[in-house]
Amino acid sequence: MQVSPAEPVRKSGRARQPNRKYANQTFTGLEALDSASEQEVDLSQPLEQRSDDDEFDELEALEDSDEEEAEAEEEQGEENEDIISSAASDASGTMTPMRHSDGAASDPDIDIESTPGEGVLQRNPTGTRSHVSGRPTKKGNATHVRGITDLGKYHSKGAKSDYIYSLFGNATPDLVHMARSRDQWCHEGTLPRRPNGNGTKGMHHYFSHTDEKRRMEATKGWDWYYDHGGQQHMSKSQENVSLSADEGVTYLAPSSDSPRTIFMGPYGRQVRFDLPILQSLPLREAWRHPHAQSDTEIDAPERPKSQKGEDGWLLNVGRGVRCVEWAPNHAGDIQYLAVSTFRPKNKDTSGQPKFSPAFTAQSFPASIQIWSFSSTKASERRSLLDPNRPPCLRLVICTDWGDAKHLRWCPMPRDFRSDRQEGKIPIGLLAGVWTDGHVRVLDVHLDQGESQRTSFVKLTAAAFTAKPPSTLCTCVIWLSQTDLAVGCANGYLALWSIYPYPALSSSASLPKPNLYTPLHASYISSLSSAYPLLPHLVATTSPSGHLRLTSLLAPQTDYVLAPRLRHPPSHIHFSEPCQAFLAADETETLRLWPIRRFFSPLSVTRCPSQGLAVGVGQVHASVILGCVDGTVCVTSPMRKFLFPRLTSWQCPIFKHEFARHGVREDDGNEGGRIRITEGFKAQEAGLYMGAGKKSVEGVVMATIYEEEGQVRCVSWGKELDVGGWVAVGMGSGLVRVEDVAI
């Protein structure tokens, strides 16, 4: 019998081996190398000379240490679960952040991954507990910790409570505001509803802006103006001169002296109207015109949207509208609207210097128009546009500072005290940015007893004037009754205070800002604050494509950037019911940037075309959109925001179209023709409405529209009884005002 030679016996890698020692050890005596883990791994031997057994020994040692740490962590996790379970048994039935975390931790099928950057609650399909390690994975993937969980998994299979916490946080006041706003406005599909008898549905003041806060802001917030000499200082600093009608008309500078030709009325039976400059036209006139009736109709057709007894007006302000803004704090039968227009284009461009208007100061005669609209009191909480009293141009503010490209009334509540006793009707404090690069504040008043006559006033100095050094102001907002936040062309944010008095005194040197800090690398095109919820949070947009949310308490450290866009939104606004900033991006989508997850925007609806103007309601949750194709529609983003699976709806109000003429017509009108179509039904507005657009080789083609046909600006009414009033400014020089509430 042949016996095979004995095979060598393979020694186990787990066998204990003596540590190698050297007589001339360089690191002998160092405390850092005295631990057991460091002694087990020989670091002095070169890598290429180390045997497989040595590498195997090192891996086994690491695995042993991992198992020991896993057992320790598992024992600690079981102790934490016992503590959480005992706390959960004592909790009430109300869903709270603590109860939410209790339920997640006490479920044996839920796996809590504490890997940096994730830390989400995941359900293990096998039902077994998996190992939890506090160290990064061995793959070496780089992670970035935001301090919150992975939000993408909330949308896929996370609980509803997780989604709400990611949007509104876990603080009780914020969740209460969200719940009350949901109960008040979430049932509204598109158009805002008028308040009911008990105020539980329809229009209502923001729940974060309580009656006590509004009363405090309206009284003590204006003590600086009435009791501490602010009114006297502002009237002294603001220098004005009265002008005659012939002198004031030169500051209006209409683009054409001929009236606008407008076709409007029922679809298929529209009627032609010629609207002169600075005149108004009632919207019901087109529906009651004899030519608007068919052969089988006896009575005039009724306007859509069940607006019986209501009416609207169409104004011709002479030039393309740049900004419209309703004046707040007027709960009476008169409402005031500020309108600014574009400078008429010079057809002769030969010999003109080439410069960038956005970065170059321009001064020329321009004006701001103040229109008044009468209302009828239908009920205690409902005011309608008076169809028997046409709107009146009450005041024309003439300046040599160029166009007012950005206007903002002070939105804080205000009780007018002694203004009417002095024979004046106070309108409010109007802040604006002019094309000469300055930011100014105007104290606007009207003379009593001149309700039907237009007053022309030329301002040579404003109540407050400021300008940052070596740059221009681009946009402005109010932070309080005395504080302004101004965006600059160099990407800086400047904060000025119009009180105390040294800032109001007229002098050669302009006041210095209280804060002047860089936010963007280029031009700040728009900004908005989270007033009244968190007024110290300011969101800004820039042509660089970045949206930034900054806390004014620490602007250089406490901020967050949103994902970069190719074309930044032209306007950004804050929606208090959603606790998010709102804008229309380059994909024709209306998006929301929640303040607690600003880096992760949410899409709520699709615009008919590129959105140019966005208006957020002050006493409701509806949003109005103005697009480049002339479409104006209203939607309620709160439904889609809180319930992503619901279908978003939008209601087109009207569509404004402009057709240019190259030659003069027989009637002498060379300004083109305008058609206004209305009577649309509410429609579903999914996020993929653009799928049916024409495409060439897979590329969706964009349409270029006439500048005069675009909707340039929109504004909602500020008061509770007129919250459904909306003003729409168009590039053709028309302003449409109507009540869209139902």
XYZ file of C-alpha atoms in Angstrom:
742
model
C 0.000 0.000 0.000
C 1.449 3.265 -1.110
C 1.240 6.022 1.421
C 1.093 9.598 0.252
C 3.565 11.993 1.780
C 2.223 13.904 4.716
C 0.754 17.261 3.751
C 1.911 20.342 5.655
C -0.459 21.346 8.427
C -2.067 24.768 7.822
C -2.006 26.873 10.936
C -5.053 28.820 11.900
C -4.896 32.557 11.364
C -6.569 33.071 14.705
C -3.628 31.564 16.569
C -1.992 33.981 18.906
C 1.487 34.996 17.798
C 4.076 36.912 19.783
C 4.588 40.470 18.764
C 7.802 41.258 17.004
C 10.180 43.446 18.954
C 13.331 45.180 17.841
C 16.308 46.347 19.803
C 16.482 49.669 17.989
C 12.714 50.437 17.943
C 12.259 54.067 16.960
C 8.795 54.619 18.510
C 9.424 52.820 21.785
C 7.869 54.618 24.726
C 5.137 56.501 22.874
C 1.751 56.285 24.624
C -0.150 56.428 21.335
C 1.283 52.990 20.359
C 0.689 51.230 23.655
C -2.940 50.162 22.940
C -3.742 46.560 22.174
C -5.165 47.328 18.749
C -2.017 49.065 17.608
C 0.236 46.243 18.957
C -1.657 43.598 17.031
C -1.000 45.236 13.668
C 2.612 45.428 12.549
C 3.114 48.772 10.844
C 6.889 48.603 10.654
C 6.975 45.848 8.039
C 6.789 47.054 4.406
C 3.562 46.265 2.575
C 5.189 44.220 -0.179
C 6.989 41.983 2.378
C 3.946 41.157 4.455
C 2.541 37.655 4.031
C -1.073 36.689 3.388
C -1.368 35.389 6.926
C -0.434 38.791 8.296
C -3.095 40.547 6.208
C -5.627 37.898 7.216
C -4.764 38.467 10.861
C -5.374 42.208 10.516
C -8.790 41.707 8.866
C -9.822 39.245 11.549
C -8.841 41.726 14.217
C -10.934 44.454 12.593
C -13.932 42.122 12.303
C -13.636 41.167 15.948
C -13.631 44.812 16.962
C -16.677 45.461 14.726
C -18.584 42.619 16.363
C -17.788 43.934 19.825
C -18.931 47.431 18.901
C -22.106 46.059 17.282
C -23.000 44.107 20.444
C -22.427 47.205 22.575
C -24.546 49.375 20.272
C -27.319 46.759 20.176
C -27.431 46.633 23.980
C -27.551 50.435 24.117
C -30.335 50.478 21.493
C -32.422 48.019 23.516
C -32.070 50.231 26.592
C -33.163 53.293 24.572
C -36.159 51.385 23.208
C -37.253 50.502 26.736
C -37.060 54.145 27.772
C -38.938 55.319 24.651
C -41.609 52.642 25.017
C -42.287 53.664 28.601
C -42.566 57.317 27.539
C -44.886 56.419 24.666
C -47.254 54.561 26.980
C -47.776 57.763 28.978
C -48.328 59.971 25.914
C -51.776 61.166 24.865
C -53.568 60.329 21.620
C -52.570 63.612 19.991
C -49.896 63.326 17.298
C -46.819 65.163 18.512
C -43.186 65.127 17.373
C -42.226 63.025 20.432
C -44.978 60.532 19.721
C -43.896 60.357 16.090
C -40.344 59.422 17.060
C -41.642 56.991 19.683
C -43.641 55.059 17.152
C -40.699 54.896 14.785
C -38.284 53.653 17.443
C -40.618 51.120 19.082
C -41.485 49.310 15.832
C -39.193 46.234 15.578
C -39.470 46.279 11.766
C -38.032 49.777 11.395
C -34.352 50.222 10.773
C -32.774 53.504 11.881
C -29.660 54.146 9.849
C -27.346 56.619 11.476
C -24.997 56.920 8.523
C -23.934 60.565 8.138
C -26.128 62.409 5.664
C -29.001 59.900 5.814
C -30.490 58.914 9.163
C -33.935 58.155 7.721
C -36.491 55.733 9.029
C -36.496 52.653 6.798
C -38.612 49.525 7.123
C -36.634 46.313 6.878
C -38.565 43.884 4.636
C -37.050 40.819 6.352
C -38.244 41.912 9.774
C -34.824 41.331 11.344
C -32.761 43.951 13.066
C -29.752 45.005 11.047
C -26.408 46.176 12.344
C -26.092 49.896 12.998
C -22.671 51.433 12.715
C -21.788 54.976 13.632
C -18.722 55.000 11.385
C -18.688 55.722 7.634
C -18.992 52.690 5.401
C -15.892 50.936 4.142
C -16.696 52.004 0.582
C -15.476 55.460 1.447
C -18.407 57.322 -0.123
C -18.241 61.029 0.653
C -21.375 62.248 2.443
C -22.688 65.721 3.194
C -24.703 66.183 6.376
C -27.576 68.687 6.133
C -28.718 68.070 9.665
C -32.016 66.534 8.544
C -33.164 63.290 6.988
C -33.332 62.220 3.366
C -36.508 63.906 2.118
C -36.821 61.871 -1.052
C -37.882 58.804 0.897
C -40.733 60.711 2.552
C -42.410 61.121 -0.831
C -42.031 57.467 -1.784
C -43.015 55.448 1.272
C -42.757 57.742 4.266
C -45.602 58.540 6.606
C -47.760 61.621 6.155
C -46.564 62.979 9.483
C -42.944 62.728 8.301
C -43.778 64.792 5.233
C -45.520 67.461 7.319
C -42.624 67.656 9.778
C -40.168 68.117 6.929
C -42.177 71.106 5.641
C -43.275 72.856 8.831
C -40.945 71.520 11.501
C -41.976 70.032 14.835
C -42.641 73.223 16.793
C -46.176 73.412 18.107
C -46.934 77.019 16.952
C -45.896 76.262 13.377
C -47.978 73.090 13.252
C -50.964 74.940 14.699
C -50.674 77.656 12.036
C -50.477 74.994 9.356
C -53.522 73.129 10.648
C -55.640 76.270 10.924
C -54.605 77.438 7.458
C -55.430 74.011 6.046
C -58.902 74.046 7.591
C -59.505 77.613 6.404
C -58.303 77.514 2.775
C -57.423 73.998 1.653
C -60.932 73.373 0.297
C -60.549 76.215 -2.214
C -59.647 74.786 -5.598
C -58.678 77.940 -7.469
C -60.526 81.214 -6.789
C -60.657 82.659 -3.282
C -63.920 82.564 -1.377
C -65.479 85.431 0.502
C -65.676 85.017 4.271
C -68.738 83.346 5.678
C -70.742 84.563 8.637
C -68.628 83.050 11.406
C -65.271 83.479 9.630
C -64.400 79.758 9.600
C -64.164 79.613 5.798
C -63.041 82.003 3.118
C -60.851 85.065 3.543
C -59.125 85.551 6.857
C -56.034 87.259 8.196
C -52.934 85.126 8.492
C -53.081 83.003 11.624
C -49.488 83.846 12.536
C -50.492 87.521 12.360
C -52.862 87.508 15.312
C -55.241 90.307 16.263
C -52.963 91.290 19.117
C -49.933 91.582 16.837
C -51.836 93.593 14.249
C -53.208 95.911 16.924
C -49.724 96.414 18.346
C -48.250 97.176 14.916
C -51.080 99.547 14.044
C -50.755 101.623 17.216
C -47.397 101.443 18.989
C -45.606 100.596 15.783
C -46.397 104.083 14.455
C -45.586 106.100 17.567
C -42.340 107.186 15.902
C -44.408 108.829 13.153
C -47.143 110.540 15.196
C -45.653 111.073 18.661
C -41.895 111.356 18.111
C -41.770 113.830 15.254
C -41.438 111.452 12.319
C -44.300 113.042 10.407
C -42.866 116.542 10.755
C -39.389 115.455 9.672
C -40.693 113.598 6.626
C -42.906 116.484 5.507
C -39.942 118.827 5.912
C -37.575 116.596 3.932
C -40.067 115.910 1.136
C -40.087 118.917 -1.196
C -42.854 119.193 -3.790
C -44.240 121.762 -6.199
C -47.753 121.831 -7.654
C -48.001 121.745 -11.456
C -50.755 122.651 -13.853
C -52.439 120.043 -16.015
C -50.530 121.155 -19.123
C -47.203 120.919 -17.307
C -48.013 117.588 -15.701
C -49.084 115.860 -18.928
C -45.527 116.140 -20.248
C -44.379 113.744 -17.508
C -46.875 111.116 -18.615
C -45.293 110.861 -22.110
C -47.728 108.353 -23.657
C -46.383 106.042 -26.328
C -49.165 107.103 -28.704
C -51.778 109.834 -28.626
C -54.355 107.678 -30.380
C -56.776 105.554 -28.333
C -56.319 101.832 -27.933
C -58.457 99.589 -30.123
C -59.837 96.757 -27.998
C -62.049 93.795 -28.908
C -63.797 92.206 -25.947
C -67.045 90.534 -25.005
C -68.625 87.075 -25.435
C -66.596 84.629 -27.488
C -67.512 84.863 -31.157
C -69.441 88.130 -30.666
C -66.789 90.518 -29.463
C -67.286 94.250 -29.800
C -64.751 96.926 -30.738
C -63.997 99.747 -28.293
C -61.633 102.704 -28.604
C -60.252 103.600 -25.182
C -58.538 107.036 -24.915
C -55.523 107.697 -22.719
C -56.200 108.065 -18.954
C -59.796 106.916 -19.420
C -61.655 103.861 -18.128
C -64.059 101.349 -19.619
C -66.488 99.150 -17.614
C -66.128 95.466 -18.390
C -69.878 94.880 -18.389
C -70.240 97.262 -21.330
C -68.925 94.620 -23.717
C -71.445 92.059 -22.453
C -74.441 94.403 -22.645
C -73.634 95.840 -26.046
C -76.361 95.108 -28.653
C -73.840 93.609 -31.060
C -72.753 91.142 -28.387
C -76.148 89.416 -28.512
C -77.012 86.644 -30.939
C -80.152 86.643 -33.077
C -81.965 84.280 -30.731
C -81.068 86.130 -27.510
C -83.368 88.748 -26.074
C -81.385 89.774 -23.017
C -77.703 90.557 -22.903
C -75.510 87.585 -21.989
C -74.369 87.326 -18.421
C -70.714 87.507 -17.489
C -69.061 84.259 -16.441
C -68.021 83.261 -12.907
C -71.487 84.231 -11.597
C -70.486 87.846 -11.052
C -73.989 89.243 -10.879
C -74.032 92.752 -9.526
C -70.242 92.982 -9.760
C -68.127 94.701 -12.320
C -64.589 95.561 -13.284
C -62.768 98.310 -15.097
C -60.213 98.635 -17.861
C -57.774 101.567 -17.740
C -55.498 103.011 -20.414
C -52.471 104.489 -18.621
C -50.695 105.436 -21.871
C -47.552 103.273 -21.707
C -46.495 99.736 -20.885
C -47.187 99.011 -17.224
C -44.159 98.306 -15.071
C -45.629 97.973 -11.576
C -49.066 98.001 -9.916
C -49.553 97.967 -6.147
C -52.688 98.305 -3.985
C -52.362 100.599 -0.973
C -53.085 98.766 2.334
C -54.941 99.934 5.460
C -57.944 101.414 3.601
C -61.048 99.620 4.799
C -63.480 102.321 3.631
C -65.333 102.726 0.356
C -62.266 103.990 -1.553
C -59.246 101.906 -2.574
C -56.042 103.320 -4.085
C -53.789 101.811 -6.739
C -50.253 102.970 -7.605
C -49.150 102.476 -11.221
C -45.728 103.027 -12.793
C -44.981 102.720 -16.493
C -42.063 102.149 -18.856
C -40.249 104.893 -20.679
C -41.386 105.117 -24.324
C -38.818 103.669 -26.678
C -36.916 106.015 -28.946
C -37.318 104.790 -32.496
C -34.181 106.639 -33.649
C -31.304 104.612 -32.208
C -28.540 106.031 -34.419
C -25.736 107.735 -32.548
C -26.880 106.562 -29.109
C -24.194 105.178 -26.778
C -24.272 101.479 -25.987
C -24.623 100.773 -22.281
C -26.250 98.300 -19.955
C -29.445 99.756 -18.466
C -29.272 97.392 -15.476
C -25.901 98.770 -14.335
C -26.149 102.378 -15.553
C -28.031 105.184 -13.819
C -30.597 106.919 -16.032
C -32.501 110.090 -15.164
C -35.382 111.474 -17.222
C -38.910 112.811 -16.591
C -41.344 110.152 -15.419
C -44.382 109.794 -13.156
C -46.345 107.578 -10.776
C -50.132 107.477 -11.108
C -52.456 107.087 -8.099
C -55.929 105.843 -9.098
C -58.943 105.623 -6.769
C -61.685 102.972 -7.040
C -65.071 103.221 -5.357
C -66.749 100.260 -3.729
C -70.190 99.359 -2.483
C -70.686 97.566 0.825
C -72.545 94.350 0.028
C -72.117 93.028 3.574
C -69.953 93.545 6.628
C -67.088 91.573 5.103
C -67.730 92.066 1.423
C -67.141 95.108 -0.792
C -67.836 95.165 -4.530
C -66.570 97.449 -7.248
C -69.109 100.205 -7.789
C -70.209 100.022 -11.458
C -71.787 103.494 -11.315
C -68.701 105.440 -10.203
C -65.769 105.110 -12.595
C -62.190 105.110 -11.291
C -60.466 108.457 -11.080
C -56.844 109.489 -11.542
C -56.391 111.351 -8.267
C -52.678 112.128 -8.215
C -49.748 112.161 -10.635
C -46.359 112.227 -8.892
C -43.907 113.789 -11.354
C -40.161 113.311 -10.931
C -36.906 113.636 -12.865
C -35.494 110.427 -11.394
C -36.456 108.088 -14.218
C -38.972 105.258 -14.125
C -40.014 103.735 -10.818
C -39.149 100.126 -11.586
C -40.090 98.748 -8.156
C -42.814 100.051 -5.814
C -43.842 98.777 -2.386
C -46.362 100.277 0.041
C -45.578 99.763 3.720
C -47.635 96.600 4.441
C -47.747 96.893 8.243
C -51.143 97.704 9.809
C -51.683 101.366 10.573
C -54.312 103.462 12.339
C -54.424 106.919 10.743
C -54.699 109.377 13.619
C -54.433 113.094 12.909
C -53.944 113.186 9.139
C -57.562 113.825 8.201
C -57.837 116.610 10.756
C -55.223 118.561 8.819
C -57.274 118.518 5.608
C -55.349 115.668 3.969
C -56.188 112.095 3.090
C -53.219 109.845 3.970
C -52.466 107.061 1.515
C -49.347 105.571 3.078
C -45.576 105.341 2.851
C -44.450 104.311 -0.633
C -40.936 102.905 -1.109
C -39.507 102.585 -4.580
C -36.397 102.078 -6.661
C -35.878 104.437 -9.580
C -33.684 103.987 -12.653
C -31.228 106.579 -11.339
C -30.125 103.933 -8.820
C -31.586 105.476 -5.648
C -34.102 104.059 -3.192
C -36.637 106.545 -1.868
C -39.585 106.698 0.501
C -42.535 108.979 -0.287
C -45.180 110.117 2.177
C -48.241 110.186 -0.103
C -51.259 112.369 0.761
C -54.303 113.640 -1.109
C -56.167 116.883 -0.609
C -59.713 116.545 0.674
C -62.610 117.844 -1.404
C -60.998 117.134 -4.799
C -62.351 113.674 -5.508
C -62.865 114.148 -9.254
C -59.925 116.374 -10.136
C -56.437 115.168 -10.964
C -53.590 116.796 -9.056
C -50.088 117.041 -10.506
C -47.236 117.296 -8.007
C -43.544 117.423 -8.832
C -41.159 116.070 -6.193
C -37.688 117.560 -6.038
C -36.699 115.685 -2.866
C -38.120 112.583 -1.201
C -38.796 112.027 2.479
C -35.932 109.537 2.506
C -33.228 108.971 -0.118
C -30.326 106.507 -0.070
C -27.910 104.850 -2.450
C -25.014 102.439 -1.881
C -21.579 103.532 -3.090
C -20.449 102.620 -6.615
C -23.549 100.606 -7.478
C -27.315 100.869 -8.036
C -30.369 99.775 -6.104
C -32.461 97.136 -7.848
C -35.351 96.121 -5.539
C -36.767 96.999 -2.135
C -39.012 95.512 0.572
C -40.253 96.643 3.996
C -39.041 94.751 7.060
C -40.900 96.930 9.577
C -42.480 100.373 9.812
C -39.005 101.947 9.714
C -36.636 99.384 8.122
C -35.940 98.751 4.445
C -34.066 95.887 2.766
C -32.612 96.829 -0.628
C -30.957 94.640 -3.240
C -28.033 96.067 -5.197
C -26.572 95.534 -8.651
C -23.283 94.251 -7.243
C -24.961 91.393 -5.335
C -24.964 93.139 -1.945
C -27.884 93.523 0.440
C -28.283 96.873 2.197
C -30.478 97.677 5.196
C -31.553 101.238 5.970
C -33.688 102.693 8.748
C -35.760 105.827 8.121
C -35.930 106.426 11.874
C -34.373 107.980 14.021
C -34.193 111.501 12.734
C -30.620 111.820 11.394
C -31.575 109.537 8.516
C -34.453 111.869 7.628
C -32.488 115.109 7.636
C -31.702 116.385 4.150
C -27.987 116.815 3.604
C -25.459 116.466 0.835
C -24.244 113.111 2.101
C -26.577 110.128 1.856
C -27.239 108.021 4.975
C -25.104 104.950 5.462
C -26.782 101.552 5.632
C -27.042 99.714 8.923
C -25.983 96.504 7.150
C -24.164 96.122 3.855
C -23.209 92.510 3.127
C -22.569 90.429 -0.028
C -25.099 87.721 -0.852
C -24.616 86.974 -4.564
C -21.839 87.316 -7.089
C -23.975 89.470 -9.381
C -27.204 91.462 -9.708
C -30.020 90.883 -7.172
C -33.172 90.849 -9.280
C -35.783 90.246 -6.562
C -36.119 89.754 -2.826
C -38.846 88.966 -0.341
C -39.105 88.517 3.420
C -41.070 85.952 5.414
C -43.211 88.657 7.059
C -45.273 88.306 9.236
C -44.152 84.810 10.237
C -40.343 85.285 10.312
C -39.505 88.762 9.012
C -35.760 88.288 9.552
C -35.641 85.636 6.796
C -35.020 87.142 3.344
C -35.009 85.230 0.043
C -33.138 86.690 -2.930
C -32.735 85.779 -6.607
C -29.877 86.548 -8.952
C -29.095 86.108 -12.675
C -26.412 83.663 -11.576
C -29.268 81.190 -11.105
C -29.032 80.805 -7.331
C -31.854 81.390 -4.885
C -30.629 82.160 -1.404
C -32.430 82.235 1.933
C -30.584 84.396 4.454
C -31.173 85.172 8.096
C -30.479 88.826 8.829
C -29.407 87.821 12.338
C -26.257 86.195 10.883
C -26.189 86.792 7.104
C -22.730 85.328 6.501
C -23.221 82.074 8.405
C -26.949 81.376 8.574
C -28.046 80.910 4.960
C -28.930 78.170 2.472
C -28.822 77.956 -1.329
C -31.418 76.333 -3.552
C -30.499 74.235 -6.612
C -29.233 76.434 -9.398
C -31.621 77.449 -12.195
C -30.635 78.365 -15.722
C -32.933 81.385 -15.706
C -33.794 82.789 -12.282
C -37.383 83.856 -11.560
C -38.100 87.535 -12.068
C -40.137 87.768 -8.858
C -40.269 85.818 -5.610
C -42.963 86.107 -2.941
C -43.703 84.563 0.448
C -46.836 82.483 1.001
C -47.618 82.447 4.717
C -50.226 79.619 4.614
C -47.625 77.337 3.008
C -44.690 78.830 4.950
C -42.730 78.831 1.701
C -41.420 81.176 -0.957
C -43.093 80.999 -4.325
C -41.965 81.774 -7.888
C -42.297 80.579 -11.494
C -39.131 79.043 -12.925
C -37.841 78.648 -16.482
C -39.693 75.351 -17.019
C -43.077 77.146 -16.829
C -43.667 75.549 -13.431
C -44.865 77.196 -10.250
C -42.570 76.060 -7.450
C -42.507 76.433 -3.689
C -39.320 76.693 -1.629
C -40.261 75.840 2.000
C -38.274 77.794 4.539
C -37.307 74.574 6.381
C -36.195 72.726 3.242
C -35.248 75.566 0.956
C -32.787 73.366 -0.898
C -35.596 71.043 -2.076
C -38.348 72.943 -3.983
C -41.753 71.439 -4.712
C -43.694 71.816 -7.958
C -47.392 72.579 -7.564
C -48.727 73.467 -11.027
C -47.790 74.208 -14.608
C -48.194 77.693 -16.085
C -49.760 78.138 -19.553
C -46.479 79.762 -20.657
C -43.458 81.431 -19.108
C -44.566 83.239 -15.956
C -43.594 86.899 -15.639
C -45.721 88.047 -12.699
C -46.842 86.291 -9.519
C -49.182 87.669 -6.874
C -49.792 86.090 -3.455
C -53.026 86.808 -1.620
C -52.791 88.674 1.676
C -56.002 87.272 3.209
C -56.281 83.954 1.365
C -54.093 81.209 -0.104
C -54.786 81.765 -3.830
C -52.050 82.844 -6.233
C -52.465 84.757 -9.483
C -50.101 84.181 -12.413
C -49.371 86.462 -15.363
C -47.701 84.879 -18.385
C -45.886 86.050 -21.508
C -48.711 84.893 -23.793
C -51.144 87.236 -22.016
C -52.902 84.574 -19.942
C -53.920 85.394 -16.384
C -54.927 82.454 -14.196
C -55.583 81.802 -10.505
C -54.652 78.672 -8.588
C -54.403 77.509 -4.993
C -51.019 75.848 -4.351
C -51.917 74.778 -0.828
C -53.845 71.678 -1.925
C -50.980 70.279 -3.961
C -48.456 71.404 -1.363
C -50.069 69.527 1.526
C -51.469 66.622 -0.485
C -49.061 65.824 -3.346
C -51.313 63.136 -4.788
C -54.175 65.543 -5.428
C -54.631 67.110 -8.848
C -53.890 70.801 -9.119
C -56.510 73.078 -10.705
C -56.248 76.526 -12.215
C -58.864 78.955 -13.515
C -57.905 81.248 -16.427
C -59.442 84.679 -15.847
C -58.787 86.185 -19.267
C -56.259 86.236 -22.094
C -54.758 89.423 -23.512
C -53.512 89.331 -27.114
C -51.814 92.067 -29.129
C -51.485 92.355 -32.921
C -49.087 94.871 -34.395
C -49.822 96.989 -37.517
C -47.051 98.244 -39.753
C -49.013 100.957 -41.558
C -51.436 103.585 -40.422
C -55.077 102.616 -40.820
C -57.846 104.771 -42.221
C -59.114 105.632 -38.759
C -55.678 106.973 -37.778
C -54.902 104.237 -35.253
C -51.365 102.920 -35.563
C -50.981 101.434 -32.085
C -52.134 97.924 -32.977
C -55.166 95.975 -31.900
C -55.930 94.192 -28.643
C -58.245 91.251 -28.056
C -59.340 90.185 -24.580
C -60.932 86.750 -24.290
C -62.628 85.577 -21.102
C -65.160 83.043 -19.904
C -62.783 80.079 -19.486
C -63.599 77.034 -17.394
C -61.422 75.764 -14.595
C -59.084 73.041 -15.789
C -56.746 70.471 -14.360
C -53.174 71.695 -14.362
C -50.782 68.800 -14.091
C -47.036 69.085 -14.046
C -46.806 67.698 -17.595
C -49.066 70.084 -19.475
C -46.235 70.931 -21.894
C -46.007 67.371 -23.208
C -48.245 68.229 -26.150
C -46.086 71.104 -27.398
C -44.443 70.898 -30.784
C -40.933 69.517 -30.795
C -38.273 69.235 -33.471
C -35.883 66.291 -33.101
C -36.873 65.920 -29.469
C -36.367 69.590 -28.608
C -39.454 71.499 -27.438
C -39.766 74.766 -29.334
C -40.439 78.011 -27.456
C -42.755 80.730 -28.720
C -41.782 84.405 -28.815
C -44.654 86.781 -28.036
C -45.120 90.487 -28.592
C -43.877 92.626 -25.743
C -47.127 94.603 -25.697
C -49.153 91.406 -25.243
C -47.371 90.237 -22.098
C -48.737 90.476 -18.575
C -46.111 92.456 -16.676
C -47.396 92.747 -13.095
C -50.269 91.667 -10.823
C -51.462 92.633 -7.339
C -54.114 91.374 -4.898
C -56.207 93.585 -2.637
C -54.775 93.956 0.868
C -57.890 94.287 3.038
C -60.295 91.610 4.190
C -63.361 92.987 2.389
C -61.477 93.611 -0.905
C -59.082 90.649 -0.781
C -60.529 89.269 -4.032
C -59.799 92.443 -6.014
C -56.989 91.973 -8.476
C -55.124 94.506 -10.643
C -53.313 93.295 -13.772
C -50.883 95.476 -15.725
C -50.079 94.653 -19.348
C -47.423 95.689 -21.809
C -49.955 97.446 -24.018
C -50.634 100.093 -21.362
C -53.898 98.588 -20.105
C -54.713 97.887 -16.452
C -57.596 95.552 -15.677
C -59.220 95.662 -12.230
C -61.936 93.211 -11.176
C -63.175 91.111 -8.286
C -62.547 87.401 -8.843
C -63.694 86.115 -5.431
C -66.664 83.758 -5.358
